Amino acid sequence: MTRNRLAKPLLFYSFASLLAVFALIPFFWMVSTSLKSKGALISIPIEWIPEKISFEGYNKIFTVFPFAKAIFNSLFVSIASTSLVIASALMAAYVFAKIEFKGREVVFALFLATMMVPGQVTMIPVFLVLKEFQLLNSFTGLLLPTIFNPFAIFMLRQHIKTIHNDFVDAAFIDGASQANIFLRIIVPLSMPIVATLGIVTFMGAWNDYFWPLIVLSDKELMTLPLALNSLNGQYASEYNTLMAGSLISMLPIILLYIFAQGFFKTGLQLGGIK
Amino acid sequence: MQSERNRKKWLTIILFLLPSTIGLLVFSVIPIVYSLVISFTDWNGLNPWNLAAGTPDFIGFGNFKSILEGEEFWRVLKNTMYYIVLYIPLILIASVLAAVLLNNTYKAIGLYRVIFFIPVLTSWVAAALIWKWLLSDEYGPINAILSFVGIDGPAWLQDRIWAMPGIVFASIWKDMGFFALIILGGLQAINPTYYEAAHMDGANFWSRFIRITLPLLSPMLFFVLIMCVINSFQLFPQVMIMTQDAGPYGSTQVMVERIYKFAFKYYKMGYASSFSWILFVIIFVFTAVQMKLQKKWVHYDS
């Protein structure tokens, strides 16, 4: 019995720590590399901890590349696309959840059905259309497609459906307009799920690589993943610079996650149910 | 009064659905039709409004035929299968193990949860850059560790056999936390009375895991499996960044990478569109087959 009582935690901590090491070693290596001078990168045997701390990589990334601009671009794009997704999805979700009309289920089914087609099918025509309207290489072109997000609509509709009809009916009898009901009742009562969706969308936009890669090519417009990718092409051997950039690019998201952990957990579990 | 109310209702419906519906039409429905039309053409994508004006040549199933008869498509499919065969069992084992561990009540659990999840938060570009450097032939720590135990590690990403396993490692590292969290949700939904009953019968940890946990978890595992397979067919950033331009001898060429290159590097829009529809059909068939097979192993607790 005593043996068992000791064995269980021991087993837990050894397995959990093993996985934790697997998860953390790459970050350890990233931080260590980012603090090395160029010469120390290729020393043999390898230096696990840099013998001499050097900020060469951090200096270089801001001097040879508009990296500060990329940070700003990423912030702008992520905030803008999160706002667009939430505003348009909340409005649609409200209609699908609370207003009865003929053909509603059919329209909703059509919205959901589009989730089945992989993005690779639609991206070529969307690219061609954006090109025709000269919206390539602009944030407008990058952000416009986010106004339709079936997953967000679905998630919000499931939530708004659970808001009791009595709230809506009572306001209606008091003469409140639909816009008032939406803004004063539905939106405030949806805040927890909106926060979750917002965090998930923000992270998705912050980390997105594929769509910006297709739409943006101007150095001044690049978001962080694109900036890193472009540095990877130019400074392929200067890993101190690349790792400094990677570290900077992930810090805001890790901080956001630590602050918003509670929201995020429920969000992922909801995402899992979809 | 009634009609006034009705008019207002429809006004709300139209106004509120307007942004999403415009988006649905412009960025989803019309592109799907458009993509299908251009998949039957040989076209470089110039003058998109002049589809009928002679620039694109309608060649029927020509693209599909040349893709399926060519050697490239099958190589790409083989590469993806290689990835799937390595990735799926490993990711399932790793994420179930992580979920089972996180389903404890030890003090440090919150910390482990954060640690396991950090890779998920990382962008694929940063993650791929880190792994490219970790797997570096001479100066990478992975081969340094291997040489410590007397193994002469391969030049991972420059080797036609080892490039894909290198990408698989990076993917497992990146995805484990995400799937672990989903599986954890499933674990926490299992009714504890099952375990109490099994405990009374003297079942040990392993037999409880096999007889109770896995069957009751099977709907969640099914969901994770479906997602993993879909994601595997859409493999992209890892390949682009870790093995610049798809590996030695095209050993890490995969479908999305091909679609991207054909469309946006070689401007073969028709050919790329056909490729994307083949990708859609493959994903659809694989998902349908799994839906069919689930009856054999997924148990719904009802």
CSV table of C-alpha atoms in Angstrom, one decimal, chain B:
chain,number,residue,atom,x,y,z
B,1,MET,CA,-49.5,46.9,-37.3
B,2,GLN,CA,-48.8,43.3,-38.2
B,3,SER,CA,-47.4,44.1,-41.5
B,4,GLU,CA,-45.3,46.9,-40.1
B,5,ARG,CA,-43.8,44.4,-37.6
B,6,ASN,CA,-43.3,42.0,-40.4
B,7,ARG,CA,-41.5,44.6,-42.5
B,8,LYS,CA,-39.2,45.4,-39.6
B,9,LYS,CA,-38.5,41.7,-39.0
B,10,TRP,CA,-37.4,41.2,-42.6
B,11,LEU,CA,-35.4,44.4,-42.5
B,12,THR,CA,-33.5,43.1,-39.5
B,13,ILE,CA,-33.0,39.7,-41.1
B,14,ILE,CA,-31.6,41.2,-44.3
B,15,LEU,CA,-29.4,43.8,-42.6
B,16,PHE,CA,-28.0,41.4,-40.0
B,17,LEU,CA,-27.3,38.6,-42.5
B,18,LEU,CA,-25.9,41.0,-45.1
B,19,PRO,CA,-22.1,41.0,-44.2
B,20,SER,CA,-22.0,37.2,-43.8
B,21,THR,CA,-24.1,36.5,-46.9
B,22,ILE,CA,-22.0,38.8,-49.1
B,23,GLY,CA,-19.0,37.0,-47.7
B,24,LEU,CA,-20.6,33.6,-48.3
B,25,LEU,CA,-21.3,34.4,-51.9
B,26,VAL,CA,-18.1,36.3,-52.8
B,27,PHE,CA,-15.6,34.3,-50.9
B,28,SER,CA,-17.2,30.8,-50.9
B,29,VAL,CA,-20.1,29.9,-53.2
B,30,ILE,CA,-18.9,31.9,-56.3
B,31,PRO,CA,-15.2,30.8,-55.8
B,32,ILE,CA,-16.3,27.2,-55.5
B,33,VAL,CA,-18.2,27.4,-58.9
B,34,TYR,CA,-15.4,29.5,-60.4
B,35,SER,CA,-12.8,27.0,-59.3
B,36,LEU,CA,-14.7,24.1,-60.8
B,37,VAL,CA,-15.0,26.0,-64.1
B,38,ILE,CA,-11.3,26.9,-64.3
B,39,SER,CA,-10.3,23.3,-63.4
B,40,PHE,CA,-11.5,22.4,-66.9
B,41,THR,CA,-9.3,24.9,-68.5
B,42,ASP,CA,-5.6,25.4,-69.4
B,43,TRP,CA,-5.2,29.0,-68.1
B,44,ASN,CA,-2.7,31.3,-66.6
B,45,GLY,CA,-5.3,33.4,-64.7
B,46,LEU,CA,-5.0,36.6,-66.7
B,47,ASN,CA,-8.2,38.5,-67.4
B,48,PRO,CA,-10.4,36.7,-64.9
B,49,TRP,CA,-13.6,38.4,-66.2
B,50,ASN,CA,-13.0,37.2,-69.7
B,51,LEU,CA,-13.4,33.5,-69.2
B,52,ALA,CA,-15.2,33.1,-72.4
B,53,ALA,CA,-13.1,35.5,-74.5
B,54,GLY,CA,-10.7,32.8,-75.6
B,55,THR,CA,-7.8,33.3,-73.2
B,56,PRO,CA,-8.5,30.1,-71.3
B,57,ASP,CA,-8.7,26.9,-73.3
B,58,PHE,CA,-11.4,24.6,-72.2
B,59,ILE,CA,-9.8,21.2,-72.2
B,60,GLY,CA,-12.5,19.1,-70.4
B,61,PHE,CA,-11.0,16.6,-68.0
B,62,GLY,CA,-7.5,17.2,-69.5
B,63,ASN,CA,-6.0,18.5,-66.3
B,64,PHE,CA,-7.4,15.7,-64.2
B,65,LYS,CA,-6.2,13.2,-66.8
B,66,SER,CA,-2.7,14.5,-66.9
B,67,ILE,CA,-2.5,14.8,-63.1
B,68,LEU,CA,-3.7,11.2,-62.5
B,69,GLU,CA,-1.6,9.8,-65.3
B,70,GLY,CA,1.5,11.7,-64.3
B,71,GLU,CA,4.1,10.3,-62.0
B,72,GLU,CA,4.2,13.4,-59.8
B,73,PHE,CA,0.7,13.0,-58.2
B,74,TRP,CA,1.4,9.5,-57.1
B,75,ARG,CA,4.7,10.5,-55.6
B,76,VAL,CA,3.0,13.3,-53.7
B,77,LEU,CA,0.3,10.9,-52.5
B,78,LYS,CA,3.0,8.4,-51.4
B,79,ASN,CA,4.8,11.1,-49.4
B,80,THR,CA,1.6,12.1,-47.7
B,81,MET,CA,0.9,8.4,-46.8
B,82,TYR,CA,4.4,8.1,-45.4
B,83,TYR,CA,3.7,11.1,-43.2
B,84,ILE,CA,0.3,9.7,-42.1
B,85,VAL,CA,1.7,6.3,-41.3
B,86,LEU,CA,4.3,7.8,-39.0
B,87,TYR,CA,2.3,10.7,-37.7
B,88,ILE,CA,-1.1,9.2,-36.8
B,89,PRO,CA,0.0,6.5,-34.3
B,90,LEU,CA,2.5,8.7,-32.7
B,91,ILE,CA,0.2,11.7,-32.2
B,92,LEU,CA,-2.6,9.5,-30.9
B,93,ILE,CA,-0.2,7.9,-28.3
B,94,ALA,CA,1.4,11.1,-27.3
B,95,SER,CA,-1.9,13.1,-26.9
B,96,VAL,CA,-3.7,10.3,-25.1
B,97,LEU,CA,-0.7,9.9,-22.7
B,98,ALA,CA,-0.6,13.7,-22.2
B,99,ALA,CA,-4.4,13.8,-21.6
B,100,VAL,CA,-4.3,10.9,-19.1
B,101,LEU,CA,-1.5,12.7,-17.2
B,102,LEU,CA,-3.4,16.0,-17.2
B,103,ASN,CA,-6.5,14.2,-15.9
B,104,ASN,CA,-4.8,13.9,-12.5
B,105,THR,CA,-5.1,16.2,-9.5
B,106,TYR,CA,-1.5,16.7,-8.6
B,107,LYS,CA,-0.4,20.1,-7.6
B,108,ALA,CA,1.8,20.8,-10.6
B,109,ILE,CA,-1.0,20.0,-13.1
B,110,GLY,CA,-1.6,23.7,-14.0
B,111,LEU,CA,2.0,24.1,-14.9
B,112,TYR,CA,2.2,21.0,-17.0
B,113,ARG,CA,-1.0,22.1,-18.8
B,114,VAL,CA,0.7,25.4,-19.8
B,115,ILE,CA,3.9,23.7,-20.8
B,116,PHE,CA,2.2,21.1,-23.0
B,117,PHE,CA,0.2,23.8,-24.6
B,118,ILE,CA,3.0,26.3,-25.5
B,119,PRO,CA,3.9,24.6,-28.8
B,120,VAL,CA,0.3,24.9,-29.9
B,121,LEU,CA,0.5,28.7,-29.4
B,122,THR,CA,3.6,29.0,-31.6
B,123,SER,CA,3.2,30.0,-35.2
B,124,TRP,CA,4.1,27.2,-37.7
B,125,VAL,CA,6.8,29.5,-39.2
B,126,ALA,CA,8.5,29.9,-35.9
B,127,ALA,CA,8.1,26.3,-34.9
B,128,ALA,CA,9.4,25.1,-38.3
B,129,LEU,CA,12.4,27.4,-38.0
B,130,ILE,CA,13.2,26.0,-34.5
B,131,TRP,CA,12.9,22.4,-35.7
B,132,LYS,CA,15.0,23.1,-38.8
B,133,TRP,CA,17.8,24.2,-36.5
B,134,LEU,CA,17.3,21.4,-34.0
B,135,LEU,CA,17.6,18.9,-36.8
B,136,SER,CA,20.6,20.5,-38.4
B,137,ASP,CA,23.2,18.0,-39.4
B,138,GLU,CA,26.3,19.1,-37.7
B,139,TYR,CA,25.3,21.9,-35.3
B,140,GLY,CA,21.9,20.7,-34.2
B,141,PRO,CA,21.3,19.4,-30.7
B,142,ILE,CA,19.4,16.3,-31.8
B,143,ASN,CA,22.3,14.8,-33.6
B,144,ALA,CA,24.5,15.9,-30.7
B,145,ILE,CA,22.3,14.0,-28.3
B,146,LEU,CA,22.3,11.0,-30.6
B,147,SER,CA,26.1,11.0,-30.9
B,148,PHE,CA,26.2,11.0,-27.1
B,149,VAL,CA,24.6,7.5,-27.2
B,150,GLY,CA,26.8,6.5,-30.1
B,151,ILE,CA,24.4,7.0,-33.0
B,152,ASP,CA,25.5,8.9,-36.0
B,153,GLY,CA,22.4,10.9,-36.9
B,154,PRO,CA,21.4,11.5,-40.5
B,155,ALA,CA,21.4,14.8,-42.2
B,156,TRP,CA,17.6,14.8,-41.5
B,157,LEU,CA,16.2,17.4,-43.7
B,158,GLN,CA,18.7,16.9,-46.5
B,159,ASP,CA,18.0,13.2,-46.7
B,160,ARG,CA,15.3,11.8,-48.9
B,161,ILE,CA,14.3,9.1,-46.3
B,162,TRP,CA,14.7,11.1,-43.1
B,163,ALA,CA,13.3,14.5,-44.2
B,164,MET,CA,9.7,13.3,-43.7
B,165,PRO,CA,10.3,11.8,-40.2
B,166,GLY,CA,11.9,15.1,-39.3
B,167,ILE,CA,8.7,16.9,-40.3
B,168,VAL,CA,6.7,14.4,-38.4
B,169,PHE,CA,8.6,15.1,-35.2
B,170,ALA,CA,7.9,18.8,-35.5
B,171,SER,CA,4.2,18.1,-36.2
B,172,ILE,CA,3.9,15.9,-33.1
B,173,TRP,CA,5.6,18.4,-31.0
B,174,LYS,CA,3.3,21.2,-32.3
B,175,ASP,CA,0.0,19.3,-32.2
B,176,MET,CA,0.3,17.2,-29.1
B,177,GLY,CA,-1.1,19.8,-26.7
B,178,PHE,CA,-4.0,20.7,-28.8
B,179,PHE,CA,-5.3,17.1,-29.2
B,180,ALA,CA,-4.5,16.3,-25.5
B,181,LEU,CA,-6.8,19.1,-24.5
B,182,ILE,CA,-9.6,17.8,-26.6
B,183,ILE,CA,-9.1,14.2,-25.3
B,184,LEU,CA,-8.9,15.6,-21.8
B,185,GLY,CA,-12.4,16.9,-22.3
B,186,GLY,CA,-13.5,13.4,-23.2
B,187,LEU,CA,-11.8,11.9,-20.2
B,188,GLN,CA,-13.4,14.3,-17.8
B,189,ALA,CA,-16.8,13.4,-19.2
B,190,ILE,CA,-16.4,9.7,-18.2
B,191,ASN,CA,-18.7,8.8,-15.3
B,192,PRO,CA,-16.5,7.8,-12.3
B,193,THR,CA,-18.8,5.1,-11.2
B,194,TYR,CA,-17.4,2.9,-14.0
B,195,TYR,CA,-14.0,3.1,-12.4
B,196,GLU,CA,-15.4,2.5,-8.9
B,197,ALA,CA,-17.1,-0.7,-10.1
B,198,ALA,CA,-14.0,-1.9,-11.9
B,199,HIS,CA,-11.9,-1.1,-8.8
B,200,MET,CA,-14.3,-3.3,-6.7
B,201,ASP,CA,-13.7,-6.1,-9.2
B,202,GLY,CA,-10.0,-5.8,-8.7
B,203,ALA,CA,-9.1,-4.5,-12.1
B,204,ASN,CA,-5.7,-3.0,-12.3
B,205,PHE,CA,-4.8,0.3,-14.0
B,206,TRP,CA,-4.0,-1.2,-17.4
B,207,SER,CA,-7.1,-3.3,-17.7
B,208,ARG,CA,-9.3,-0.4,-16.6
B,209,PHE,CA,-7.6,1.7,-19.2
B,210,ILE,CA,-8.2,-0.9,-22.0
B,211,ARG,CA,-11.7,-1.9,-20.9
B,212,ILE,CA,-13.2,1.4,-19.7
B,213,THR,CA,-11.2,4.4,-20.7
B,214,LEU,CA,-10.5,3.6,-24.4
B,215,PRO,CA,-14.0,2.4,-25.3
B,216,LEU,CA,-15.6,5.4,-23.6
B,217,LEU,CA,-13.1,7.7,-25.1
B,218,SER,CA,-13.6,6.3,-28.6
B,219,PRO,CA,-16.0,9.0,-29.8
B,220,MET,CA,-13.3,11.6,-28.9
B,221,LEU,CA,-10.6,9.6,-30.5
B,222,PHE,CA,-12.6,9.2,-33.6
B,223,PHE,CA,-13.0,13.0,-33.8
B,224,VAL,CA,-9.3,13.5,-33.3
B,225,LEU,CA,-8.5,10.9,-35.9
B,226,ILE,CA,-10.7,12.6,-38.5
B,227,MET,CA,-9.1,15.9,-37.8
B,228,CYS,CA,-5.6,14.5,-38.0
B,229,VAL,CA,-6.2,12.8,-41.3
B,230,ILE,CA,-7.7,16.0,-42.8
B,231,ASN,CA,-4.8,18.1,-41.5
B,232,SER,CA,-2.3,15.6,-42.8
B,233,PHE,CA,-3.6,16.0,-46.4
B,234,GLN,CA,-3.3,19.7,-45.9
B,235,LEU,CA,0.3,19.6,-44.7
B,236,PHE,CA,2.0,22.8,-45.8
B,237,PRO,CA,4.0,25.3,-43.7
B,238,GLN,CA,6.3,22.6,-42.2
B,239,VAL,CA,7.3,21.5,-45.7
B,240,MET,CA,7.8,25.0,-47.1
B,241,ILE,CA,10.0,26.2,-44.3
B,242,MET,CA,11.8,23.1,-43.0
B,243,THR,CA,12.6,21.6,-46.4
B,244,GLN,CA,12.7,24.7,-48.6
B,245,ASP,CA,11.0,23.7,-51.9
B,246,ALA,CA,10.0,20.3,-50.9
B,247,GLY,CA,12.9,18.2,-49.9
B,248,PRO,CA,15.7,16.3,-51.6
B,249,TYR,CA,14.3,14.6,-54.7
B,250,GLY,CA,10.9,16.0,-53.9
B,251,SER,CA,10.7,13.7,-51.0
B,252,THR,CA,8.5,16.1,-49.0
B,253,GLN,CA,6.4,17.3,-51.8
B,254,VAL,CA,2.8,17.3,-50.7
B,255,MET,CA,-0.5,18.3,-52.3
B,256,VAL,CA,-1.0,21.8,-50.9
B,257,GLU,CA,2.6,22.7,-51.6
B,258,ARG,CA,2.0,21.6,-55.3
B,259,ILE,CA,-1.2,23.6,-55.5
B,260,TYR,CA,0.5,26.6,-54.1
B,261,LYS,CA,3.4,26.3,-56.6
B,262,PHE,CA,1.3,25.6,-59.6
B,263,ALA,CA,-1.0,28.5,-58.9
B,264,PHE,CA,1.2,31.2,-57.5
B,265,LYS,CA,4.6,30.4,-58.9
B,266,TYR,CA,3.9,28.9,-62.3
B,267,TYR,CA,0.5,30.6,-62.8
B,268,LYS,CA,-1.1,27.4,-64.0
B,269,MET,CA,-4.4,28.3,-62.5
B,270,GLY,CA,-6.4,25.6,-64.3
B,271,TYR,CA,-4.0,22.8,-63.4
B,272,ALA,CA,-3.8,24.0,-59.8
B,273,SER,CA,-7.6,24.1,-59.5
B,274,SER,CA,-7.9,20.6,-60.7
B,275,PHE,CA,-5.3,19.6,-58.2
B,276,SER,CA,-7.3,21.3,-55.4
B,277,TRP,CA,-10.5,19.4,-56.4
B,278,ILE,CA,-8.6,16.1,-56.3
B,279,LEU,CA,-7.5,17.1,-52.8
B,280,PHE,CA,-11.1,17.7,-51.9
B,281,VAL,CA,-12.2,14.4,-53.2
B,282,ILE,CA,-9.4,12.5,-51.4
B,283,ILE,CA,-10.3,14.2,-48.1
B,284,PHE,CA,-14.0,13.5,-48.7
B,285,VAL,CA,-13.4,9.8,-49.4
B,286,PHE,CA,-11.1,9.3,-46.5
B,287,THR,CA,-13.5,11.0,-44.1
B,288,ALA,CA,-16.5,9.0,-45.5
B,289,VAL,CA,-14.6,5.7,-45.2
B,290,GLN,CA,-13.7,6.6,-41.6
B,291,MET,CA,-17.4,7.4,-40.9
B,292,LYS,CA,-18.3,4.0,-42.3
B,293,LEU,CA,-15.6,2.2,-40.3
B,294,GLN,CA,-16.4,3.9,-37.0
B,295,LYS,CA,-19.3,1.4,-36.3
B,296,LYS,CA,-16.6,-1.2,-35.8
B,297,TRP,CA,-14.8,0.6,-33.0
B,298,VAL,CA,-16.5,3.7,-31.7
B,299,HIS,CA,-18.8,3.1,-28.8
B,300,TYR,CA,-21.4,5.7,-27.9
B,301,ASP,CA,-22.3,5.6,-24.2
B,302,SER,CA,-26.1,5.9,-24.2
